[in-house]
Coordinates of C-alpha atoms in Angstrom, one line a residue:
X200 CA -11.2 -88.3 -16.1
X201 CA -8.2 -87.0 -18.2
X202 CA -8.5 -83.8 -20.2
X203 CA -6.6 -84.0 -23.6
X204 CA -6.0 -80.2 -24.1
X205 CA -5.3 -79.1 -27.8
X206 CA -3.5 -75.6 -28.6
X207 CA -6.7 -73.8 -29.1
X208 CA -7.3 -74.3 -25.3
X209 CA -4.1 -74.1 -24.3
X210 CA -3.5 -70.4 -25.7
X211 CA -6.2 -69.3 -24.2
X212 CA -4.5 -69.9 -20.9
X213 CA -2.2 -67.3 -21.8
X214 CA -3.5 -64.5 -24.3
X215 CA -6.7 -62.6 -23.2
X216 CA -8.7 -63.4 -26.3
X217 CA -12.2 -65.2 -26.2
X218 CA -12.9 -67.9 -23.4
X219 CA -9.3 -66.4 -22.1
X220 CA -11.7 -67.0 -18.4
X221 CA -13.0 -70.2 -19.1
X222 CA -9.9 -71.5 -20.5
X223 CA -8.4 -70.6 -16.7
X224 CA -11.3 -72.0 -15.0
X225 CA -10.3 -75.6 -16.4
X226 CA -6.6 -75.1 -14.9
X227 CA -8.2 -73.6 -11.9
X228 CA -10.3 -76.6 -11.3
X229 CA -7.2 -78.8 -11.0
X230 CA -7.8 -81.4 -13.4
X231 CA -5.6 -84.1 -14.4
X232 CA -4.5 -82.9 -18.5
X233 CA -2.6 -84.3 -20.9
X234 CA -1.8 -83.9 -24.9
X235 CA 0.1 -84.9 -27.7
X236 CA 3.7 -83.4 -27.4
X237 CA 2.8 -81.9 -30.8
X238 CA 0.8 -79.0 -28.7
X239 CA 4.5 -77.6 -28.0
X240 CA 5.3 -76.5 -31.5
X241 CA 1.7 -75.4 -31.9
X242 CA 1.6 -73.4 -29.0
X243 CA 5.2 -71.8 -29.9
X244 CA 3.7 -71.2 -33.6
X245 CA 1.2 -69.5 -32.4
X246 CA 2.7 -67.7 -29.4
X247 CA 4.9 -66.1 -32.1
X248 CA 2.2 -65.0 -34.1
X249 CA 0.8 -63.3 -30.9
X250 CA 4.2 -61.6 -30.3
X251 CA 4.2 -60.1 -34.2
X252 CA 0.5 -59.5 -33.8
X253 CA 1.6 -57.3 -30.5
X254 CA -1.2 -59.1 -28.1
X255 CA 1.8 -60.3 -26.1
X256 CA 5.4 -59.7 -25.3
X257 CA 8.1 -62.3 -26.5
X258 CA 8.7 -62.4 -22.2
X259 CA 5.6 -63.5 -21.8
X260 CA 5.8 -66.0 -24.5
X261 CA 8.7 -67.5 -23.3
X262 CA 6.8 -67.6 -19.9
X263 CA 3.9 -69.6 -21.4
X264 CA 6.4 -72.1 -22.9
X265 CA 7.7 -72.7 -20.1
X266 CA 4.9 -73.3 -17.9
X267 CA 3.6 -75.7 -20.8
X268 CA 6.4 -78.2 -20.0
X269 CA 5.5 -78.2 -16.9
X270 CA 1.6 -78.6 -17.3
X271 CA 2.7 -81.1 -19.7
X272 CA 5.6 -83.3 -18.2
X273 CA 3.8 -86.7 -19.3
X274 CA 3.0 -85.2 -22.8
X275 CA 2.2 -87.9 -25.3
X276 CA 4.5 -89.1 -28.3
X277 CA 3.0 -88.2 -31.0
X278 CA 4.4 -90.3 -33.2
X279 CA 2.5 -92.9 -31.2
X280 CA -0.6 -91.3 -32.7
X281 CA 0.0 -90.7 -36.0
X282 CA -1.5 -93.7 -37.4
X283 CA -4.7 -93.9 -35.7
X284 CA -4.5 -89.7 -36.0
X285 CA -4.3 -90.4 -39.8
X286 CA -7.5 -93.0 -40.0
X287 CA -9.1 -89.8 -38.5
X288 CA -8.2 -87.5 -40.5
X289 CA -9.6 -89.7 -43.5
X290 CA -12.4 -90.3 -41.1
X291 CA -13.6 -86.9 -40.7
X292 CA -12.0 -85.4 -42.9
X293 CA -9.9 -82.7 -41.0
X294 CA -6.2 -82.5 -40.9
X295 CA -4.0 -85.1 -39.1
X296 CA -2.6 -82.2 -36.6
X297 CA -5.8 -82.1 -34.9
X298 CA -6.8 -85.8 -35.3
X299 CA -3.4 -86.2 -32.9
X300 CA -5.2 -84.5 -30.2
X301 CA -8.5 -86.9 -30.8
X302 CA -6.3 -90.0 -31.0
X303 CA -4.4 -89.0 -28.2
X304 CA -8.3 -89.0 -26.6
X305 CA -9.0 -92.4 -28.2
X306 CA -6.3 -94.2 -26.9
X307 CA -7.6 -94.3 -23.0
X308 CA -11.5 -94.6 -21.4
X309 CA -10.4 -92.0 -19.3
X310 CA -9.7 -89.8 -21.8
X311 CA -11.2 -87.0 -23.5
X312 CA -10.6 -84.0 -25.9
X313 CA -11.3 -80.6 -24.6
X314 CA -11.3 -78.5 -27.6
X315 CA -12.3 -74.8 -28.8
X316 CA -12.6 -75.9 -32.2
X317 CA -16.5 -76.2 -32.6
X318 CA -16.0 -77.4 -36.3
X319 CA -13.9 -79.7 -34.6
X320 CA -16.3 -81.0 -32.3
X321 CA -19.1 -81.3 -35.1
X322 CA -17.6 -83.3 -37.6
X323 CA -16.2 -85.8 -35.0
X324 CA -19.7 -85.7 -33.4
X325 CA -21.2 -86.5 -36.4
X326 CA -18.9 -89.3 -37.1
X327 CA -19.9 -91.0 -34.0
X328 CA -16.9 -89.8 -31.6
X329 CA -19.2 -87.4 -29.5
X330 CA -17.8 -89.6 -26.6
X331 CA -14.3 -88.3 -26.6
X332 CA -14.8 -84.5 -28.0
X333 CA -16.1 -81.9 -25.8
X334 CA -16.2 -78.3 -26.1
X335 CA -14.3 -75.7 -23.6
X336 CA -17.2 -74.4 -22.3
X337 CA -19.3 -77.7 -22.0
X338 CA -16.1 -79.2 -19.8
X339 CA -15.9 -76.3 -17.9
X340 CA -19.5 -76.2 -17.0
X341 CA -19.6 -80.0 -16.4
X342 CA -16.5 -79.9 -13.7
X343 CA -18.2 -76.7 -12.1
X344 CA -21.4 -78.8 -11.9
X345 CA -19.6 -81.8 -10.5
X346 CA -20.3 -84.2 -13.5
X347 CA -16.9 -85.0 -15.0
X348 CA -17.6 -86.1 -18.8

C-alpha cells in the first residue's frame, strides 16, 4: 500500500501540535508515501504561519522543507490531477486543493489518502470514497496492527 500524505499530516511531522506522535509513528513505520507536489507550497504556507505564530523557528522551517523533498522525491504533478481533483471537488463539495490529495489517491489501487481532516474524511465517506480516505490515527493503528488498508 501507498500512503498519499496531505499537508495536514505532513506538518504534524514537524510542529508539536495534536497527533504531532502519531503523525511520527507513520514515518517511523517506514511506509512507502507519496502526494501531490502541491503539498510543497502548502507545507511552506503553513510553516510560515508557524514561524509568525512563534511555535517554530524559520531554521527549523527551512529544515522541514527540506526533508519534504526528500520524503517526497517522486511527488506527483499536480496538474495531472486537477481535472479529476475538480470533479471532486464538485463531488463533495470541498475545495479543489484537497480533492488533489484524493485524486492523487484515486489514480492507483494501491493508493490511499491519509488525512487529518475528519470533515474531509466524512464527506468523501459519505460520497462513496471511504476506500481511498483514511484518517491519521485509523492508518496508524492499522500499520501497528499489521493490516495495511
Amino acid at each position: 500500500m501507498i500512503y498519499v500524505v496531505d499537508a495536514s499530516v505532513a506538518v504534524k511531522w514537524f510542529v508539536f501540535e495534536g497527533d504531532h506522535k502519531m503523525a511520527q509513528a507513520l514515518v517511523a513505520i517506514d511506509v512507502a508515501l507519496t502526494a501531490p507536489d502541491l503539498i510543497f507550497a502548502e507545507l511552506a504556507n503553513v510553516l510560515r504561519r508557524k514561524v509568525r505564530g512563534g511555535l517554530v523557528t524559520e531554521d527549523q522551517a527551512r529544515e522541514a522543507l527540506e526533508t519534504m523533498q526528500t520524503t517526497f522525491s517522486a511527488a506527483v504533478r499536480s496538474s495531472d490531477l486537477l481535472q479529476r481533483a475538480f470533479e471532486l471537488s464538485a463531488m463533495l463539495d470541498h475545495s479543489v486543493y484537497d480533492c488533489l490529495y484524493l485524486a492523487c489517491a484515486d489514480q492507483a489501487e494501491d493508493r490511499i489518502l491519509v488525512t487529518a481532516d475528519d470533515k474531509f474524511v466524512a464527506k468523501a465517506v459519505s460520497a462513496g470514497h471511504g476506500h481511498k480516505i483514511i484518517t491519521l490515527s485509523d492508518a496508524v493503528a492499522g500499520i501497528a496492527a499489521g493490516q495495511e488498508h
